[in-house]
Amino acid sequence: MHLAPHTAFPLGLDAGSLGAIFAGLATLAALVALYAALSLRNPMKHRLGALIERREQLKEGSLAGQKKRATLVRHNRATDNMHNFLGALKVLQDSQLAVIHHRLAKAGIRKKELGVVVIFARLVLPITLGLAAAWWVYWSGAAPDWSWFMRFSIFAIALVLGYRAPDIYLDNLVDTRTKALRRGLPDALDLLVICTEAGLTIDTAFGRIARELEHAYPELADEFSLTAIELSFLSERRQAFENLAYRIGLDSIKGVINTMIQTERYGTPLASALRILAADFRNERMMRAEELAARLPAIMTLPLVLFIVPVLFVVIMGPAACSIADTFGR
């Protein structure tokens, strides 16, 4: 009896080895999923430290005099060294730092000294990745058959990626957080209407909403908790509302902030105005969902053509092609 030889696979592996590798990967994925399910924690716990620190800063700032408040700023030695180095190179601008601080606030990062880290990374990463790519392409001999254009392309991609990597990472954080805030804003406004109609003050209502939304929308609960803290300690309550609009960075929140500022200034009723804004936000969210649903057929066209239609042709035409081949092969 003659046994058929094993089918050759890439890297010298046979079918049994590939099956064992895939089974191991599936087991590892199952263990990771089980660990993630068992280690599920409160999403607000890792944000409490920043909120407590902000409360202490506001408390110290309200108790300290105007001359002593400059000493309350906590500096980091590493970021100070980066700041001095960038200042010596004349590449650190206040306008650039202001833009980065706003993006950090929209990403949920409270430490403003990290803006210097972003600018420092823009300067250091292109040099580091560029030297690494130049060594690998030109001096290590890893790709002797590549043309000069391919080598230069790898070197240029490393430079551009090193310069854009901090901005890409920060933009991803901002986009993810902005989408989460936009989803939870209509529900938060509904709760705010209920709290104001129940007779709660604005700062108490913000704290109550933060506790209610800490599981469903932890990012929005974080912002509302910080606003409640600032309303309790800041001398001008308007500044707390403006800080909320600054951190969220959505155009839709500006109408809410203006309504609250007018309520604080003129004593106008807040619940009716917020009810109208909440209805507008719900309609906007529904329109956005309908827009995504309308785009779905166009998005599914390419996967349908590439993956589903060929399979259908194989399933439908395969038996007929096999019968024709057997008929003419006799």
mmCIF file of C-alpha atoms in Angstrom:
data_model
loop_
_atom_site.group_PDB
_atom_site.id
_atom_site.type_symbol
_atom_site.label_atom_id
_atom_site.label_comp_id
_atom_site.label_asym_id
_atom_site.label_seq_id
_atom_site.Cartn_x
_atom_site.Cartn_y
_atom_site.Cartn_z
ATOM 1 C CA MET A 1 0.000 0.000 0.000
ATOM 2 C CA HIS A 2 1.463 3.309 -1.079
ATOM 3 C CA LEU A 3 0.900 6.284 1.227
ATOM 4 C CA ALA A 4 0.573 9.750 -0.286
ATOM 5 C CA PRO A 5 3.284 12.158 0.828
ATOM 6 C CA HIS A 6 2.464 15.020 3.143
ATOM 7 C CA THR A 7 1.359 18.230 1.492
ATOM 8 C CA ALA A 8 4.070 20.889 1.640
ATOM 9 C CA PHE A 9 3.186 24.147 3.384
ATOM 10 C CA PRO A 10 5.201 27.362 3.774
ATOM 11 C CA LEU A 11 8.012 27.399 6.348
ATOM 12 C CA GLY A 12 8.292 23.615 6.111
ATOM 13 C CA LEU A 13 5.158 22.918 8.158
ATOM 14 C CA ASP A 14 2.739 20.091 7.562
ATOM 15 C CA ALA A 15 -1.007 19.955 8.154
ATOM 16 C CA GLY A 16 -0.651 18.594 11.688
ATOM 17 C CA SER A 17 1.701 21.405 12.741
ATOM 18 C CA LEU A 18 -0.588 24.078 11.283
ATOM 19 C CA GLY A 19 -3.565 22.548 13.076
ATOM 20 C CA ALA A 20 -1.670 22.563 16.370
ATOM 21 C CA ILE A 21 -0.673 26.220 15.888
ATOM 22 C CA PHE A 22 -4.240 27.286 15.111
ATOM 23 C CA ALA A 23 -5.561 25.299 18.076
ATOM 24 C CA GLY A 24 -3.017 26.990 20.343
ATOM 25 C CA LEU A 25 -3.978 30.428 19.050
ATOM 26 C CA ALA A 26 -7.673 29.667 19.579
ATOM 27 C CA THR A 27 -6.976 28.502 23.139
ATOM 28 C CA LEU A 28 -4.950 31.640 23.846
ATOM 29 C CA ALA A 29 -7.750 33.848 22.498
ATOM 30 C CA ALA A 30 -10.283 32.023 24.677
ATOM 31 C CA LEU A 31 -8.091 32.498 27.768
ATOM 32 C CA VAL A 32 -7.655 36.210 27.026
ATOM 33 C CA ALA A 33 -11.410 36.644 26.584
ATOM 34 C CA LEU A 34 -12.064 34.774 29.842
ATOM 35 C CA TYR A 35 -9.536 36.939 31.705
ATOM 36 C CA ALA A 36 -11.089 40.127 30.272
ATOM 37 C CA ALA A 37 -14.550 38.995 31.353
ATOM 38 C CA LEU A 38 -13.434 38.058 34.880
ATOM 39 C CA SER A 39 -11.315 41.177 35.418
ATOM 40 C CA LEU A 40 -14.053 43.639 34.404
ATOM 41 C CA ARG A 41 -13.825 46.655 36.666
ATOM 42 C CA ASN A 42 -15.519 49.941 37.195
ATOM 43 C CA PRO A 43 -14.378 52.250 34.354
ATOM 44 C CA MET A 44 -14.463 55.275 36.652
ATOM 45 C CA LYS A 45 -11.929 53.933 39.166
ATOM 46 C CA HIS A 46 -8.836 54.858 37.174
ATOM 47 C CA ARG A 47 -10.253 58.380 36.655
ATOM 48 C CA LEU A 48 -10.830 59.111 40.335
ATOM 49 C CA GLY A 49 -7.178 59.984 40.885
ATOM 50 C CA ALA A 50 -7.278 62.823 38.363
ATOM 51 C CA LEU A 51 -10.551 64.126 39.812
ATOM 52 C CA ILE A 52 -9.193 64.077 43.367
ATOM 53 C CA GLU A 53 -6.035 65.843 42.221
ATOM 54 C CA ARG A 54 -8.102 68.522 40.466
ATOM 55 C CA ARG A 55 -10.209 68.983 43.614
ATOM 56 C CA GLU A 56 -7.087 69.445 45.722
ATOM 57 C CA GLN A 57 -5.650 71.945 43.251
ATOM 58 C CA LEU A 58 -8.844 73.993 43.287
ATOM 59 C CA LYS A 59 -8.983 73.825 47.074
ATOM 60 C CA GLU A 60 -5.383 74.962 47.431
ATOM 61 C CA GLY A 61 -5.898 77.675 44.832
ATOM 62 C CA SER A 62 -8.983 79.009 46.605
ATOM 63 C CA LEU A 63 -7.236 79.068 49.986
ATOM 64 C CA ALA A 64 -3.902 80.431 48.811
ATOM 65 C CA GLY A 65 -3.178 84.029 48.001
ATOM 66 C CA GLN A 66 -2.568 85.389 44.552
ATOM 67 C CA LYS A 67 1.214 85.379 45.027
ATOM 68 C CA LYS A 68 1.347 81.840 46.395
ATOM 69 C CA ARG A 69 -0.635 80.191 43.609
ATOM 70 C CA ALA A 70 2.399 79.989 41.335
ATOM 71 C CA THR A 71 4.075 77.651 43.815
ATOM 72 C CA LEU A 72 1.156 75.212 43.681
ATOM 73 C CA VAL A 73 2.016 74.056 40.141
ATOM 74 C CA ARG A 74 3.732 70.693 40.250
ATOM 75 C CA HIS A 75 6.616 70.320 37.840
ATOM 76 C CA ASN A 76 8.169 67.157 36.488
ATOM 77 C CA ARG A 77 11.932 67.032 36.091
ATOM 78 C CA ALA A 78 11.803 65.118 32.803
ATOM 79 C CA THR A 79 9.291 67.479 31.208
ATOM 80 C CA ASP A 80 11.244 70.472 32.515
ATOM 81 C CA ASN A 81 14.373 69.145 30.830
ATOM 82 C CA MET A 82 12.445 68.654 27.598
ATOM 83 C CA HIS A 83 11.051 72.165 27.897
ATOM 84 C CA ASN A 84 14.512 73.654 28.398
ATOM 85 C CA PHE A 85 15.941 71.649 25.497
ATOM 86 C CA LEU A 86 13.176 72.711 23.106
ATOM 87 C CA GLY A 87 13.439 76.286 24.304
ATOM 88 C CA ALA A 88 17.157 76.296 23.578
ATOM 89 C CA LEU A 89 16.449 75.097 20.040
ATOM 90 C CA LYS A 90 13.804 77.836 19.572
ATOM 91 C CA VAL A 91 11.174 75.289 18.461
ATOM 92 C CA LEU A 92 8.736 75.761 21.345
ATOM 93 C CA GLN A 93 5.916 78.216 20.639
ATOM 94 C CA ASP A 94 3.083 79.218 22.923
ATOM 95 C CA SER A 95 0.478 78.965 20.163
ATOM 96 C CA GLN A 96 1.619 75.439 19.337
ATOM 97 C CA LEU A 97 1.464 74.461 22.996
ATOM 98 C CA ALA A 98 -2.044 75.914 23.300
ATOM 99 C CA VAL A 99 -3.272 73.785 20.383
ATOM 100 C CA ILE A 100 -1.713 70.636 21.850
ATOM 101 C CA HIS A 101 -3.139 71.385 25.308
ATOM 102 C CA HIS A 102 -6.605 71.646 23.776
ATOM 103 C CA ARG A 103 -6.168 68.317 21.993
ATOM 104 C CA LEU A 104 -4.946 66.711 25.219
ATOM 105 C CA ALA A 105 -8.003 68.044 27.045
ATOM 106 C CA LYS A 106 -10.295 66.647 24.341
ATOM 107 C CA ALA A 107 -8.498 63.296 24.662
ATOM 108 C CA GLY A 108 -9.176 63.244 28.416
ATOM 109 C CA ILE A 109 -5.543 63.853 29.444
ATOM 110 C CA ARG A 110 -5.403 66.335 32.315
ATOM 111 C CA LYS A 111 -1.655 66.873 32.554
ATOM 112 C CA LYS A 112 -0.689 69.878 30.464
ATOM 113 C CA GLU A 113 3.024 69.142 30.767
ATOM 114 C CA LEU A 114 2.528 66.274 28.334
ATOM 115 C CA GLY A 115 2.197 68.863 25.555
ATOM 116 C CA VAL A 116 5.967 69.339 25.782
ATOM 117 C CA VAL A 117 6.351 65.561 25.478
ATOM 118 C CA VAL A 118 4.345 65.567 22.234
ATOM 119 C CA ILE A 119 6.535 68.278 20.699
ATOM 120 C CA PHE A 120 9.676 66.512 21.923
ATOM 121 C CA ALA A 121 8.456 63.258 20.366
ATOM 122 C CA ARG A 122 7.917 65.046 17.047
ATOM 123 C CA LEU A 123 11.571 66.046 17.149
ATOM 124 C CA VAL A 124 13.131 62.822 18.419
ATOM 125 C CA LEU A 125 11.091 60.080 16.731
ATOM 126 C CA PRO A 126 11.912 61.079 13.108
ATOM 127 C CA ILE A 127 15.629 61.093 13.942
ATOM 128 C CA THR A 128 15.455 57.756 15.759
ATOM 129 C CA LEU A 129 13.316 55.926 13.208
ATOM 130 C CA GLY A 130 15.208 57.539 10.315
ATOM 131 C CA LEU A 131 18.575 56.361 11.626
ATOM 132 C CA ALA A 132 17.171 52.882 12.310
ATOM 133 C CA ALA A 133 15.703 52.643 8.807
ATOM 134 C CA ALA A 134 18.921 53.971 7.209
ATOM 135 C CA TRP A 135 21.001 51.414 9.092
ATOM 136 C CA TRP A 136 18.666 48.554 8.144
ATOM 137 C CA VAL A 137 18.342 49.544 4.473
ATOM 138 C CA TYR A 138 21.806 50.832 3.603
ATOM 139 C CA TRP A 139 24.356 49.397 6.044
ATOM 140 C CA SER A 140 23.057 46.109 7.426
ATOM 141 C CA GLY A 141 22.757 44.420 4.030
ATOM 142 C CA ALA A 142 19.299 43.082 4.845
ATOM 143 C CA ALA A 143 17.918 43.876 1.393
ATOM 144 C CA PRO A 144 20.748 43.744 -1.176
ATOM 145 C CA ASP A 145 18.391 43.198 -4.134
ATOM 146 C CA TRP A 146 16.295 46.313 -3.523
ATOM 147 C CA SER A 147 16.559 49.252 -5.874
ATOM 148 C CA TRP A 148 17.610 52.706 -4.725
ATOM 149 C CA PHE A 149 14.029 53.937 -5.021
ATOM 150 C CA MET A 150 12.741 51.219 -2.693
ATOM 151 C CA ARG A 151 15.441 51.961 -0.120
ATOM 152 C CA PHE A 152 14.775 55.675 -0.207
ATOM 153 C CA SER A 153 11.033 55.027 0.079
ATOM 154 C CA ILE A 154 11.536 52.986 3.260
ATOM 155 C CA PHE A 155 13.752 55.731 4.695
ATOM 156 C CA ALA A 156 11.218 58.467 3.813
ATOM 157 C CA ILE A 157 8.298 56.466 5.252
ATOM 158 C CA ALA A 158 10.221 56.039 8.517
ATOM 159 C CA LEU A 159 10.826 59.796 8.745
ATOM 160 C CA VAL A 160 7.198 60.706 8.025
ATOM 161 C CA LEU A 161 5.874 58.031 10.373
ATOM 162 C CA GLY A 162 8.166 59.222 13.157
ATOM 163 C CA TYR A 163 6.927 62.789 12.793
ATOM 164 C CA ARG A 164 3.253 61.892 12.458
ATOM 165 C CA ALA A 165 3.078 59.082 15.041
ATOM 166 C CA PRO A 166 2.364 61.320 18.102
ATOM 167 C CA ASP A 167 -0.325 63.254 16.208
ATOM 168 C CA ILE A 168 -1.926 60.071 14.858
ATOM 169 C CA TYR A 169 -2.045 58.525 18.333
ATOM 170 C CA LEU A 170 -3.475 61.698 19.856
ATOM 171 C CA ASP A 171 -6.035 62.086 17.052
ATOM 172 C CA ASN A 172 -7.219 58.511 17.611
ATOM 173 C CA LEU A 173 -7.710 59.224 21.314
ATOM 174 C CA VAL A 174 -9.619 62.420 20.540
ATOM 175 C CA ASP A 175 -11.862 60.758 17.932
ATOM 176 C CA THR A 176 -12.704 57.815 20.200
ATOM 177 C CA ARG A 177 -13.527 60.046 23.151
ATOM 178 C CA THR A 178 -15.498 62.530 21.046
ATOM 179 C CA LYS A 179 -17.687 59.769 19.629
ATOM 180 C CA ALA A 180 -18.354 58.428 23.128
ATOM 181 C CA LEU A 181 -19.250 61.922 24.398
ATOM 182 C CA ARG A 182 -21.537 62.584 21.429
ATOM 183 C CA ARG A 183 -23.423 59.322 22.039
ATOM 184 C CA GLY A 184 -24.086 60.044 25.692
ATOM 185 C CA LEU A 185 -24.905 63.740 25.503
ATOM 186 C CA PRO A 186 -28.676 63.412 24.750
ATOM 187 C CA ASP A 187 -29.175 61.003 27.662
ATOM 188 C CA ALA A 188 -27.190 63.296 29.944
ATOM 189 C CA LEU A 189 -29.360 66.256 28.989
ATOM 190 C CA ASP A 190 -32.519 64.250 29.704
ATOM 191 C CA LEU A 191 -31.179 63.448 33.164
ATOM 192 C CA LEU A 192 -30.222 67.089 33.645
ATOM 193 C CA VAL A 193 -33.807 68.137 32.810
ATOM 194 C CA ILE A 194 -35.151 65.652 35.363
ATOM 195 C CA CYS A 195 -32.721 66.842 38.041
ATOM 196 C CA THR A 196 -33.485 70.539 37.496
ATOM 197 C CA GLU A 197 -37.238 69.908 37.531
ATOM 198 C CA ALA A 198 -36.788 68.002 40.790
ATOM 199 C CA GLY A 199 -35.299 71.122 42.372
ATOM 200 C CA LEU A 200 -31.616 70.195 42.457
ATOM 201 C CA THR A 201 -28.984 72.849 41.979
ATOM 202 C CA ILE A 202 -26.676 72.744 38.960
ATOM 203 C CA ASP A 203 -23.597 71.435 40.784
ATOM 204 C CA THR A 204 -25.644 68.787 42.619
ATOM 205 C CA ALA A 205 -27.322 67.802 39.349
ATOM 206 C CA PHE A 206 -23.965 67.386 37.619
ATOM 207 C CA GLY A 207 -22.689 65.163 40.414
ATOM 208 C CA ARG A 208 -25.869 63.069 40.353
ATOM 209 C CA ILE A 209 -25.699 62.628 36.565
ATOM 210 C CA ALA A 210 -22.045 61.617 36.806
ATOM 211 C CA ARG A 211 -22.955 58.842 39.237
ATOM 212 C CA GLU A 212 -25.788 57.645 37.003
ATOM 213 C CA LEU A 213 -23.683 57.588 33.824
ATOM 214 C CA GLU A 214 -20.441 56.154 35.186
ATOM 215 C CA HIS A 215 -21.143 52.692 33.702
ATOM 216 C CA ALA A 216 -22.951 53.594 30.482
ATOM 217 C CA TYR A 217 -20.864 56.622 29.460
ATOM 218 C CA PRO A 218 -17.746 56.820 31.661
ATOM 219 C CA GLU A 219 -16.120 59.590 29.578
ATOM 220 C CA LEU A 220 -19.126 61.887 29.957
ATOM 221 C CA ALA A 221 -19.436 60.989 33.639
ATOM 222 C CA ASP A 222 -15.798 61.990 34.069
ATOM 223 C CA GLU A 223 -16.427 65.405 32.510
ATOM 224 C CA PHE A 224 -19.558 66.003 34.568
ATOM 225 C CA SER A 225 -17.762 65.024 37.776
ATOM 226 C CA LEU A 226 -14.976 67.473 37.051
ATOM 227 C CA THR A 227 -17.513 70.204 36.255
ATOM 228 C CA ALA A 228 -19.294 69.558 39.561
ATOM 229 C CA ILE A 229 -15.967 69.921 41.384
ATOM 230 C CA GLU A 230 -15.153 73.175 39.578
ATOM 231 C CA LEU A 231 -18.630 74.571 40.291
ATOM 232 C CA SER A 232 -18.011 73.976 43.993
ATOM 233 C CA PHE A 233 -14.594 75.661 44.159
ATOM 234 C CA LEU A 234 -14.266 78.222 41.372
ATOM 235 C CA SER A 235 -15.242 81.773 42.210
ATOM 236 C CA GLU A 236 -16.852 82.274 38.773
ATOM 237 C CA ARG A 237 -19.277 79.502 37.878
ATOM 238 C CA ARG A 238 -19.187 80.634 34.257
ATOM 239 C CA GLN A 239 -15.569 79.523 34.080
ATOM 240 C CA ALA A 240 -16.595 75.962 35.019
ATOM 241 C CA PHE A 241 -19.079 75.827 32.136
ATOM 242 C CA GLU A 242 -16.545 77.246 29.702
ATOM 243 C CA ASN A 243 -14.009 74.658 30.855
ATOM 244 C CA LEU A 244 -16.549 71.932 30.123
ATOM 245 C CA ALA A 245 -17.047 73.211 26.575
ATOM 246 C CA TYR A 246 -13.259 73.504 26.166
ATOM 247 C CA ARG A 247 -12.638 69.908 27.237
ATOM 248 C CA ILE A 248 -15.456 68.345 25.208
ATOM 249 C CA GLY A 249 -14.863 70.395 22.073
ATOM 250 C CA LEU A 250 -18.227 69.690 20.428
ATOM 251 C CA ASP A 251 -20.249 72.372 18.706
ATOM 252 C CA SER A 252 -23.459 70.914 20.123
ATOM 253 C CA ILE A 253 -22.329 71.467 23.713
ATOM 254 C CA LYS A 254 -21.876 75.210 23.172
ATOM 255 C CA GLY A 255 -25.642 75.776 23.062
ATOM 256 C CA VAL A 256 -26.020 73.975 26.380
ATOM 257 C CA ILE A 257 -23.224 76.006 27.942
ATOM 258 C CA ASN A 258 -24.676 79.292 26.694
ATOM 259 C CA THR A 259 -28.063 78.317 28.106
ATOM 260 C CA MET A 260 -26.561 77.548 31.513
ATOM 261 C CA ILE A 261 -24.571 80.783 31.533
ATOM 262 C CA GLN A 262 -27.700 82.797 30.726
ATOM 263 C CA THR A 263 -29.577 80.951 33.454
ATOM 264 C CA GLU A 264 -26.869 81.767 35.967
ATOM 265 C CA ARG A 265 -26.814 85.427 34.910
ATOM 266 C CA TYR A 266 -30.487 86.259 34.355
ATOM 267 C CA GLY A 267 -32.314 83.582 36.344
ATOM 268 C CA THR A 268 -34.286 82.272 33.356
ATOM 269 C CA PRO A 269 -35.940 78.812 33.592
ATOM 270 C CA LEU A 270 -33.464 76.096 32.673
ATOM 271 C CA ALA A 271 -35.596 72.964 32.344
ATOM 272 C CA SER A 272 -37.657 74.066 29.326
ATOM 273 C CA ALA A 273 -34.597 75.214 27.350
ATOM 274 C CA LEU A 274 -32.714 72.018 28.145
ATOM 275 C CA ARG A 275 -35.714 69.928 27.113
ATOM 276 C CA ILE A 276 -35.678 71.549 23.667
ATOM 277 C CA LEU A 277 -31.923 71.033 23.347
ATOM 278 C CA ALA A 278 -32.245 67.379 24.398
ATOM 279 C CA ALA A 279 -34.906 66.802 21.738
ATOM 280 C CA ASP A 280 -32.649 68.389 19.119
ATOM 281 C CA PHE A 281 -29.746 66.181 20.179
ATOM 282 C CA ARG A 282 -31.883 63.055 19.989
ATOM 283 C CA ASN A 283 -33.035 64.023 16.490
ATOM 284 C CA GLU A 284 -29.430 64.659 15.491
ATOM 285 C CA ARG A 285 -28.379 61.256 16.805
ATOM 286 C CA MET A 286 -31.221 59.582 14.904
ATOM 287 C CA MET A 287 -30.278 61.403 11.701
ATOM 288 C CA ARG A 288 -26.669 60.315 12.113
ATOM 289 C CA ALA A 289 -27.767 56.699 12.563
ATOM 290 C CA GLU A 290 -29.979 56.912 9.471
ATOM 291 C CA GLU A 291 -27.072 58.365 7.498
ATOM 292 C CA LEU A 292 -24.837 55.461 8.515
ATOM 293 C CA ALA A 293 -27.593 53.005 7.605
ATOM 294 C CA ALA A 294 -27.980 54.631 4.186
ATOM 295 C CA ARG A 295 -24.247 54.311 3.553
ATOM 296 C CA LEU A 296 -24.224 50.616 4.445
ATOM 297 C CA PRO A 297 -25.199 49.229 0.982
ATOM 298 C CA ALA A 298 -22.416 51.183 -0.707
ATOM 299 C CA ILE A 299 -19.918 50.022 1.915
ATOM 300 C CA MET A 300 -20.994 46.372 1.546
ATOM 301 C CA THR A 301 -20.636 46.383 -2.255
ATOM 302 C CA LEU A 302 -16.881 45.775 -2.307
ATOM 303 C CA PRO A 303 -16.875 42.868 0.220
ATOM 304 C CA LEU A 304 -19.856 41.390 -1.612
ATOM 305 C CA VAL A 305 -18.043 41.448 -4.954
ATOM 306 C CA LEU A 306 -14.714 40.219 -3.598
ATOM 307 C CA PHE A 307 -15.788 37.483 -1.192
ATOM 308 C CA ILE A 308 -19.417 36.405 -1.608
ATOM 309 C CA VAL A 309 -19.922 36.446 -5.393
ATOM 310 C CA PRO A 310 -16.876 34.216 -6.178
ATOM 311 C CA VAL A 311 -18.044 31.692 -3.594
ATOM 312 C CA LEU A 312 -21.502 31.637 -5.143
ATOM 313 C CA PHE A 313 -20.004 31.043 -8.602
ATOM 314 C CA VAL A 314 -17.935 28.161 -7.247
ATOM 315 C CA VAL A 315 -20.921 26.588 -5.464
ATOM 316 C CA ILE A 316 -23.291 26.991 -8.434
ATOM 317 C CA MET A 317 -20.941 26.345 -11.344
ATOM 318 C CA GLY A 318 -18.584 23.908 -9.626
ATOM 319 C CA PRO A 319 -20.669 20.699 -9.967
ATOM 320 C CA ALA A 320 -21.551 21.518 -13.586
ATOM 321 C CA ALA A 321 -17.883 22.166 -14.421
ATOM 322 C CA CYS A 322 -16.853 18.864 -12.794
ATOM 323 C CA SER A 323 -19.534 16.954 -14.758
ATOM 324 C CA ILE A 324 -18.434 18.548 -18.049
ATOM 325 C CA ALA A 325 -14.783 17.755 -17.303
ATOM 326 C CA ASP A 326 -15.632 14.101 -16.528
ATOM 327 C CA THR A 327 -17.730 13.818 -19.706
ATOM 328 C CA PHE A 328 -15.063 15.168 -22.041
ATOM 329 C CA GLY A 329 -12.253 13.403 -20.220
ATOM 330 C CA ARG A 330 -13.511 9.925 -21.062
#
